[in-house]
GROMACS .gro file of C-alpha atoms in nm:
model
  177
    1PHE     CA    1   0.008  -0.005   0.001
    2VAL     CA    2   0.291   0.240   0.072
    3LYS     CA    3   0.437   0.217  -0.275
    4LEU     CA    4   0.067   0.251  -0.418
    5LEU     CA    5   0.052   0.587  -0.251
    6SER     CA    6   0.381   0.695  -0.399
    7PHE     CA    7   0.281   0.581  -0.740
    8ILE     CA    8  -0.051   0.801  -0.699
    9TYR     CA    9   0.124   1.104  -0.555
   10ILE     CA   10   0.441   1.131  -0.769
   11PRO     CA   11   0.254   1.182  -1.091
   12ILE     CA   12   0.018   1.414  -0.913
   13LEU     CA   13   0.315   1.623  -0.797
   14SER     CA   14   0.488   1.621  -1.107
   15ARG     CA   15   0.182   1.755  -1.295
   16PHE     CA   16   0.120   2.033  -1.037
   17LEU     CA   17   0.495   2.137  -1.031
   18GLY     CA   18   0.589   2.080  -1.394
   19PRO     CA   19   0.939   1.995  -1.501
   20GLU     CA   20   1.131   2.293  -1.357
   21GLY     CA   21   0.931   2.286  -1.019
   22MET     CA   22   0.983   1.904  -0.981
   23GLY     CA   23   1.339   1.948  -1.030
   24VAL     CA   24   1.377   2.217  -0.752
   25PHE     CA   25   1.177   1.996  -0.520
   26ASN     CA   26   1.412   1.705  -0.583
   27LEU     CA   27   1.707   1.914  -0.547
   28ALA     CA   28   1.571   2.058  -0.225
   29VAL     CA   29   1.552   1.703  -0.078
   30LEU     CA   30   1.829   1.540  -0.245
   31ILE     CA   31   2.109   1.589   0.016
   32THR     CA   32   1.863   1.518   0.332
   33PRO     CA   33   1.906   1.141   0.319
   34TRP     CA   34   2.283   1.159   0.332
   35VAL     CA   35   2.254   1.392   0.625
   36ILE     CA   36   1.999   1.160   0.805
   37SER     CA   37   2.234   0.874   0.742
   38LEU     CA   38   2.523   1.042   0.885
   39SER     CA   39   2.347   1.206   1.190
   40SER     CA   40   2.130   0.908   1.296
   41LEU     CA   41   2.460   0.730   1.394
   42SER     CA   42   2.302   0.401   1.297
   43LEU     CA   43   2.077   0.440   1.603
   44SER     CA   44   1.812   0.237   1.441
   45PHE     CA   45   2.016  -0.093   1.427
   46VAL     CA   46   2.170  -0.026   1.764
   47VAL     CA   47   1.815   0.017   1.940
   48THR     CA   48   1.693  -0.308   1.768
   49GLN     CA   49   1.992  -0.488   1.882
   50PHE     CA   50   1.980  -0.363   2.231
   51ILE     CA   51   1.605  -0.454   2.299
   52VAL     CA   52   1.674  -0.791   2.140
   53GLU     CA   53   1.969  -0.873   2.342
   54HIS     CA   54   1.949  -0.670   2.644
   55HIS     CA   55   1.588  -0.627   2.724
   56LYS     CA   56   1.616  -0.835   3.028
   57GLN     CA   57   1.909  -0.635   3.178
   58PHE     CA   58   1.790  -0.298   3.084
   59PRO     CA   59   1.437  -0.155   3.087
   60VAL     CA   60   1.324  -0.106   2.714
   61LYS     CA   61   1.186   0.231   2.803
   62THR     CA   62   1.538   0.327   2.915
   63ILE     CA   63   1.694   0.196   2.586
   64VAL     CA   64   1.444   0.367   2.373
   65GLU     CA   65   1.448   0.717   2.563
   66THR     CA   66   1.797   0.725   2.570
   67SER     CA   67   1.828   0.655   2.193
   68LEU     CA   68   1.560   0.924   2.125
   69LEU     CA   69   1.763   1.170   2.325
   70ILE     CA   70   2.080   1.090   2.131
   71GLY     CA   71   1.862   1.106   1.826
   72LEU     CA   72   1.713   1.457   1.924
   73PHE     CA   73   2.074   1.587   1.997
   74PHE     CA   74   2.236   1.456   1.685
   75GLY     CA   75   1.961   1.505   1.457
   76GLY     CA   76   1.898   1.840   1.591
   77LEU     CA   77   2.261   1.949   1.544
   78ALA     CA   78   2.257   1.821   1.188
   79THR     CA   79   1.926   2.002   1.116
   80LEU     CA   80   2.097   2.332   1.231
   81ILE     CA   81   2.407   2.281   1.055
   82TYR     CA   82   2.220   2.209   0.725
   83PHE     CA   83   1.991   2.508   0.767
   84LEU     CA   84   2.290   2.738   0.817
   85LEU     CA   85   2.492   2.567   0.539
   86ALA     CA   86   2.190   2.601   0.293
   87PRO     CA   87   2.307   2.924   0.123
   88TRP     CA   88   2.647   2.784   0.064
   89ILE     CA   89   2.507   2.449  -0.064
   90ALA     CA   90   2.262   2.633  -0.299
   91THR     CA   91   2.530   2.847  -0.422
   92HIS     CA   92   2.834   2.612  -0.467
   93SER     CA   93   2.664   2.263  -0.513
   94PHE     CA   94   2.368   2.375  -0.728
   95HIS     CA   95   2.472   2.710  -0.862
   96ASP     CA   96   2.127   2.857  -0.762
   97ASP     CA   97   2.084   3.097  -0.480
   98SER     CA   98   1.721   3.047  -0.508
   99LEU     CA   99   1.734   2.703  -0.372
  100THR     CA  100   1.835   2.832  -0.035
  101PHE     CA  101   1.475   2.897   0.089
  102TYR     CA  102   1.369   2.527  -0.021
  103LEU     CA  103   1.695   2.370   0.124
  104GLN     CA  104   1.619   2.554   0.454
  105LEU     CA  105   1.244   2.452   0.437
  106ALA     CA  106   1.356   2.080   0.398
  107SER     CA  107   1.612   2.100   0.688
  108PRO     CA  108   1.364   1.972   0.971
  109ILE     CA  109   1.312   1.637   0.763
  110ILE     CA  110   1.649   1.554   0.920
  111LEU     CA  111   1.558   1.581   1.268
  112PHE     CA  112   1.229   1.424   1.227
  113SER     CA  113   1.369   1.126   1.009
  114VAL     CA  114   1.649   1.048   1.257
  115LEU     CA  115   1.366   1.036   1.537
  116TYR     CA  116   1.167   0.830   1.315
  117THR     CA  117   1.438   0.587   1.242
  118VAL     CA  118   1.501   0.529   1.609
  119MET     CA  119   1.137   0.473   1.673
  120GLN     CA  120   1.140   0.222   1.386
  121GLY     CA  121   1.451   0.048   1.531
  122ALA     CA  122   1.256   0.015   1.874
  123ILE     CA  123   0.966  -0.135   1.687
  124ARG     CA  124   1.192  -0.399   1.493
  125GLY     CA  125   1.331  -0.477   1.822
  126PHE     CA  126   0.994  -0.568   1.939
  127LYS     CA  127   0.950  -0.755   1.628
  128ASP     CA  128   0.640  -0.593   1.577
  129PHE     CA  129   0.665  -0.584   1.191
  130LYS     CA  130   0.282  -0.510   1.142
  131ARG     CA  131   0.326  -0.183   1.353
  132PHE     CA  132   0.647  -0.113   1.132
  133ALA     CA  133   0.450  -0.130   0.820
  134LEU     CA  134   0.162   0.060   0.976
  135TYR     CA  135   0.366   0.359   1.053
  136GLU     CA  136   0.533   0.391   0.725
  137PHE     CA  137   0.180   0.360   0.584
  138TYR     CA  138   0.046   0.643   0.792
  139LYS     CA  139   0.357   0.852   0.734
  140GLN     CA  140   0.307   0.820   0.327
  141LEU     CA  141  -0.074   0.861   0.360
  142VAL     CA  142  -0.017   1.193   0.558
  143ASN     CA  143   0.230   1.291   0.314
  144VAL     CA  144   0.012   1.231   0.016
  145LEU     CA  145  -0.281   1.396   0.158
  146LEU     CA  146  -0.104   1.702   0.289
  147GLY     CA  147   0.078   1.731  -0.035
  148ILE     CA  148  -0.227   1.734  -0.255
  149LEU     CA  149  -0.393   1.968  -0.013
  150PHE     CA  150  -0.112   2.207  -0.034
  151LEU     CA  151  -0.084   2.173  -0.423
  152LEU     CA  152  -0.458   2.249  -0.443
  153ILE     CA  153  -0.450   2.566  -0.233
  154GLY     CA  154  -0.141   2.682  -0.448
  155TYR     CA  155   0.168   2.607  -0.217
  156ARG     CA  156   0.336   2.408  -0.484
  157ILE     CA  157   0.713   2.340  -0.414
  158GLY     CA  158   0.718   2.462  -0.062
  159GLY     CA  159   0.380   2.272   0.012
  160ALA     CA  160   0.544   1.957  -0.113
  161ILE     CA  161   0.832   2.007   0.113
  162VAL     CA  162   0.621   2.110   0.417
  163ALA     CA  163   0.401   1.784   0.357
  164MET     CA  164   0.715   1.583   0.369
  165VAL     CA  165   0.806   1.756   0.719
  166LEU     CA  166   0.471   1.741   0.867
  167SER     CA  167   0.424   1.384   0.769
  168THR     CA  168   0.729   1.261   0.960
  169ALA     CA  169   0.667   1.487   1.244
  170PHE     CA  170   0.336   1.370   1.267
  171ILE     CA  171   0.435   1.001   1.287
  172VAL     CA  172   0.721   1.083   1.542
  173GLY     CA  173   0.474   1.310   1.762
  174VAL     CA  174   0.180   1.081   1.766
  175PHE     CA  175   0.350   0.741   1.796
  176THR     CA  176   0.666   0.823   1.994
  177PHE     CA  177   0.559   1.069   2.264
   0.00000   0.00000   0.00000
């Protein structure tokens, strides 16, 4: 179902944004997975392994809370650095100063994605794969619904980026805290 939502959303997004707008959108979110990967410190896998191997020695709540705090710190730091470096990235990597706004708008994706991966690691540690898939489905569903809503009311590129940010923030906020 998750892939089906993407197959529905991407053509709609492409149609509304056009080739140039879709290019700007893609450039705005292009680097974020790299930053997420670096700043997450593989916490997802660590949390999974700790829960599976040490759930009898340490309270699971402590493992998850500690991992979320570490993710919050490093994800927040990476988000701040990315936000501050956005003008340099736009100018030197993409040779287009106008991308700065969109890069900065996309920066919170880093923080929320790091927290989301920690949360997903904990769910894998509990071997609750149904919930794992359900959260991913909800995240994509919120992204698609908000993205289409923002497109329809005229927010275009910024709306698509904000939909990505809010969908991840929603899942982290609702299901983690």
